[in-house]
Amino acid sequence: MERTSPLLTDLYQLTMLQAYFDQGMTDTAVFEFFVRKLPPGRNFLMAAGLEQVLSYLEQLQFSEQELDWLAACGRFSGRFVDWLHNFRFTGDVHAMPEGSIFFADEPILRVTAPLPQAQLIETRVINLLQCQTMVASKAARVRLAAPYKLLVDLACGARMAPKPACCRHGPVTWRDLTAAPTCWRRWNGAFRSLAPWPTPSLRPTTWK
């Protein structure tokens, strides 16, 4: 997974981080991810996104360009920006295995870390888990609706998915074929094959 900038967050996460730094608030905090209620018509959700979350946390680091921007934007002190040079995630993560079924008010991921670290990652962790869980849960419902049908993973088409990583839910939710060569190559052991080109929904509109 390519590196995600720590600046991909809400501004208030950074201003709170500076407040914690100024006040010396570095005690251990515990953050949990859960959904308050299930969407209408759903009686379960499927946990996904753990791989992306762990990759993000392992690579969490401010680049020199990002630190220069923070120093120049006028909102943050020089001492705080200097402190961010060595900012890394050193906490622990406990989570349900990907593909686990969960329900409302049931934590699927718990972060235990120094308060500034737990605070900064909150927005991006929610972003990753929410998107991946949404796609996996939808795919699981498709499989339940057609348990004996050959299912083609169209969701990872570049025009229809938020990003190619969505196709990783084929292995999680038991889809059979994929329309994206990059997904077949990466998760070859999970998909049987590429979807056959003549599939009507895959045929280009310029083909007559």
GROMACS .gro file of C-alpha atoms in nm:
model
  208
    1MET     CA    1   0.000   0.000   0.000
    2GLU     CA    2   0.141   0.339  -0.096
    3ARG     CA    3   0.217   0.589   0.178
    4THR     CA    4  -0.067   0.810   0.295
    5SER     CA    5   0.019   1.161   0.409
    6PRO     CA    6  -0.050   1.228   0.779
    7LEU     CA    7  -0.212   1.550   0.655
    8LEU     CA    8  -0.500   1.340   0.520
    9THR     CA    9  -0.697   1.414   0.834
   10ASP     CA   10  -0.925   1.678   0.984
   11LEU     CA   11  -0.761   2.006   1.082
   12TYR     CA   12  -0.890   1.975   1.438
   13GLN     CA   13  -0.687   1.654   1.480
   14LEU     CA   14  -0.368   1.855   1.423
   15THR     CA   15  -0.475   2.145   1.646
   16MET     CA   16  -0.566   1.897   1.922
   17LEU     CA   17  -0.229   1.731   1.871
   18GLN     CA   18  -0.058   2.065   1.931
   19ALA     CA   19  -0.269   2.121   2.242
   20TYR     CA   20  -0.166   1.781   2.378
   21PHE     CA   21   0.198   1.869   2.304
   22ASP     CA   22   0.170   2.206   2.478
   23GLN     CA   23   0.007   2.051   2.786
   24GLY     CA   24   0.236   1.747   2.800
   25MET     CA   25  -0.061   1.511   2.760
   26THR     CA   26   0.099   1.184   2.653
   27ASP     CA   27  -0.083   0.930   2.869
   28THR     CA   28  -0.209   0.609   2.711
   29ALA     CA   29  -0.549   0.631   2.541
   30VAL     CA   30  -0.782   0.364   2.401
   31PHE     CA   31  -0.989   0.434   2.088
   32GLU     CA   32  -1.245   0.186   1.951
   33PHE     CA   33  -1.411   0.172   1.609
   34PHE     CA   34  -1.776   0.060   1.598
   35VAL     CA   35  -2.102   0.149   1.427
   36ARG     CA   36  -2.385   0.291   1.635
   37LYS     CA   37  -2.658   0.126   1.431
   38LEU     CA   38  -2.688  -0.092   1.123
   39PRO     CA   39  -2.803   0.061   0.793
   40PRO     CA   40  -3.171   0.014   0.704
   41GLY     CA   41  -3.240  -0.334   0.571
   42ARG     CA   42  -2.912  -0.479   0.703
   43ASN     CA   43  -2.884  -0.728   0.988
   44PHE     CA   44  -2.504  -0.754   0.989
   45LEU     CA   45  -2.185  -0.598   0.853
   46MET     CA   46  -1.856  -0.761   0.749
   47ALA     CA   47  -1.531  -0.627   0.894
   48ALA     CA   48  -1.266  -0.521   0.642
   49GLY     CA   49  -0.986  -0.270   0.607
   50LEU     CA   50  -0.746  -0.405   0.870
   51GLU     CA   51  -0.466  -0.458   0.617
   52GLN     CA   52  -0.485  -0.097   0.501
   53VAL     CA   53  -0.499   0.035   0.858
   54LEU     CA   54  -0.188  -0.157   0.961
   55SER     CA   55  -0.001  -0.045   0.649
   56TYR     CA   56  -0.095   0.317   0.720
   57LEU     CA   57   0.023   0.295   1.080
   58GLU     CA   58   0.352   0.128   0.989
   59GLN     CA   59   0.434   0.407   0.743
   60LEU     CA   60   0.305   0.697   0.953
   61GLN     CA   61   0.564   0.973   0.928
   62PHE     CA   62   0.572   1.340   0.827
   63SER     CA   63   0.787   1.422   0.525
   64GLU     CA   64   1.014   1.725   0.521
   65GLN     CA   65   0.782   1.893   0.269
   66GLU     CA   66   0.481   1.835   0.493
   67LEU     CA   67   0.665   1.972   0.796
   68ASP     CA   68   0.774   2.277   0.598
   69TRP     CA   69   0.413   2.340   0.502
   70LEU     CA   70   0.295   2.308   0.863
   71ALA     CA   71   0.562   2.555   0.973
   72ALA     CA   72   0.465   2.803   0.701
   73CYS     CA   73   0.086   2.787   0.737
   74GLY     CA   74   0.091   2.999   1.053
   75ARG     CA   75  -0.120   2.773   1.275
   76PHE     CA   76   0.150   2.571   1.450
   77SER     CA   77   0.450   2.658   1.667
   78GLY     CA   78   0.806   2.583   1.567
   79ARG     CA   79   0.855   2.364   1.874
   80PHE     CA   80   0.554   2.155   1.779
   81VAL     CA   81   0.668   2.112   1.418
   82ASP     CA   82   1.014   2.009   1.539
   83TRP     CA   83   0.851   1.749   1.764
   84LEU     CA   84   0.666   1.604   1.464
   85HIS     CA   85   0.999   1.514   1.297
   86ASN     CA   86   1.016   1.199   1.508
   87PHE     CA   87   0.643   1.127   1.519
   88ARG     CA   88   0.573   0.755   1.472
   89PHE     CA   89   0.297   0.516   1.577
   90THR     CA   90   0.417   0.302   1.867
   91GLY     CA   91   0.084   0.171   1.997
   92ASP     CA   92  -0.100  -0.160   1.976
   93VAL     CA   93  -0.391  -0.264   1.755
   94HIS     CA   94  -0.642  -0.537   1.834
   95ALA     CA   95  -0.904  -0.616   1.572
   96MET     CA   96  -1.147  -0.872   1.439
   97PRO     CA   97  -1.003  -1.079   1.153
   98GLU     CA   98  -1.108  -0.948   0.812
   99GLY     CA   99  -1.426  -1.118   0.697
  100SER     CA  100  -1.573  -1.136   1.050
  101ILE     CA  101  -1.942  -1.062   1.090
  102PHE     CA  102  -2.024  -0.790   1.341
  103PHE     CA  103  -2.323  -0.595   1.469
  104ALA     CA  104  -2.410  -0.252   1.609
  105ASP     CA  105  -2.213  -0.128   1.912
  106GLU     CA  106  -1.958  -0.409   1.871
  107PRO     CA  107  -1.598  -0.280   1.844
  108ILE     CA  108  -1.415  -0.421   1.543
  109LEU     CA  109  -1.083  -0.245   1.608
  110ARG     CA  110  -0.916  -0.109   1.921
  111VAL     CA  111  -0.612   0.120   1.927
  112THR     CA  112  -0.408   0.156   2.246
  113ALA     CA  113  -0.142   0.426   2.214
  114PRO     CA  114  -0.013   0.753   2.360
  115LEU     CA  115  -0.293   1.007   2.332
  116PRO     CA  116  -0.135   1.222   2.055
  117GLN     CA  117  -0.083   0.917   1.833
  118ALA     CA  118  -0.432   0.780   1.889
  119GLN     CA  119  -0.581   1.122   1.817
  120LEU     CA  120  -0.397   1.188   1.492
  121ILE     CA  121  -0.484   0.855   1.329
  122GLU     CA  122  -0.855   0.865   1.418
  123THR     CA  123  -0.983   1.025   1.097
  124ARG     CA  124  -0.781   0.809   0.857
  125VAL     CA  125  -0.859   0.485   1.043
  126ILE     CA  126  -1.231   0.560   1.031
  127ASN     CA  127  -1.200   0.649   0.662
  128LEU     CA  128  -1.027   0.319   0.577
  129LEU     CA  129  -1.248   0.092   0.785
  130GLN     CA  130  -1.571   0.256   0.676
  131CYS     CA  131  -1.497   0.232   0.303
  132GLN     CA  132  -1.362  -0.123   0.310
  133THR     CA  133  -1.637  -0.252   0.541
  134MET     CA  134  -1.904  -0.097   0.319
  135VAL     CA  135  -1.771  -0.274   0.008
  136ALA     CA  136  -1.715  -0.609   0.183
  137SER     CA  137  -2.061  -0.605   0.342
  138LYS     CA  138  -2.228  -0.537   0.008
  139ALA     CA  139  -2.029  -0.815  -0.158
  140ALA     CA  140  -2.125  -1.058   0.118
  141ARG     CA  141  -2.493  -0.982   0.062
  142VAL     CA  142  -2.450  -1.049  -0.310
  143ARG     CA  143  -2.295  -1.389  -0.233
  144LEU     CA  144  -2.576  -1.475   0.008
  145ALA     CA  145  -2.834  -1.378  -0.254
  146ALA     CA  146  -2.667  -1.600  -0.517
  147PRO     CA  147  -2.487  -1.878  -0.326
  148TYR     CA  148  -2.448  -2.112  -0.623
  149LYS     CA  149  -2.389  -1.859  -0.900
  150LEU     CA  150  -2.059  -1.764  -1.060
  151LEU     CA  151  -1.999  -1.408  -0.940
  152VAL     CA  152  -1.794  -1.154  -1.133
  153ASP     CA  153  -1.618  -0.883  -0.935
  154LEU     CA  154  -1.713  -0.570  -1.129
  155ALA     CA  155  -1.664  -0.340  -0.831
  156CYS     CA  156  -1.291  -0.312  -0.885
  157GLY     CA  157  -1.328  -0.166  -1.231
  158ALA     CA  158  -1.143   0.165  -1.235
  159ARG     CA  159  -1.459   0.356  -1.334
  160MET     CA  160  -1.678   0.209  -1.060
  161ALA     CA  161  -1.468   0.173  -0.746
  162PRO     CA  162  -1.314   0.431  -0.510
  163LYS     CA  163  -0.973   0.268  -0.574
  164PRO     CA  164  -0.835  -0.065  -0.703
  165ALA     CA  165  -0.791  -0.196  -0.348
  166CYS     CA  166  -1.166  -0.256  -0.340
  167CYS     CA  167  -1.113  -0.575  -0.539
  168ARG     CA  168  -0.931  -0.731  -0.244
  169HIS     CA  169  -1.277  -0.808  -0.107
  170GLY     CA  170  -1.317  -1.078  -0.369
  171PRO     CA  171  -1.105  -1.311  -0.155
  172VAL     CA  172  -1.288  -1.199   0.160
  173THR     CA  173  -1.639  -1.250   0.021
  174TRP     CA  174  -1.589  -1.548  -0.210
  175ARG     CA  175  -1.635  -1.387  -0.550
  176ASP     CA  176  -1.515  -1.599  -0.840
  177LEU     CA  177  -1.401  -1.376  -1.126
  178THR     CA  178  -1.260  -1.026  -1.154
  179ALA     CA  179  -1.275  -0.771  -1.435
  180ALA     CA  180  -0.944  -0.607  -1.346
  181PRO     CA  181  -0.613  -0.764  -1.457
  182THR     CA  182  -0.425  -0.594  -1.172
  183CYS     CA  183  -0.654  -0.759  -0.916
  184TRP     CA  184  -0.623  -1.101  -1.076
  185ARG     CA  185  -0.245  -1.066  -1.075
  186ARG     CA  186  -0.226  -0.958  -0.711
  187TRP     CA  187  -0.483  -1.202  -0.569
  188ASN     CA  188  -0.440  -1.481  -0.823
  189GLY     CA  189  -0.498  -1.754  -0.566
  190ALA     CA  190  -0.834  -1.611  -0.466
  191PHE     CA  191  -0.999  -1.550  -0.803
  192ARG     CA  192  -1.052  -1.835  -1.050
  193SER     CA  193  -0.976  -1.618  -1.349
  194LEU     CA  194  -1.039  -1.293  -1.527
  195ALA     CA  195  -1.400  -1.241  -1.626
  196PRO     CA  196  -1.460  -1.345  -1.991
  197TRP     CA  197  -1.448  -1.045  -2.222
  198PRO     CA  198  -1.787  -1.109  -2.390
  199THR     CA  199  -1.968  -1.056  -2.058
  200PRO     CA  200  -2.231  -0.795  -2.159
  201SER     CA  201  -2.161  -0.559  -1.870
  202LEU     CA  202  -1.789  -0.558  -1.953
  203ARG     CA  203  -1.823  -0.493  -2.326
  204PRO     CA  204  -1.698  -0.143  -2.420
  205THR     CA  205  -1.963   0.092  -2.555
  206THR     CA  206  -1.750   0.161  -2.864
  207TRP     CA  207  -1.767  -0.206  -2.969
  208LYS     CA  208  -2.028  -0.265  -3.236
   0.00000   0.00000   0.00000
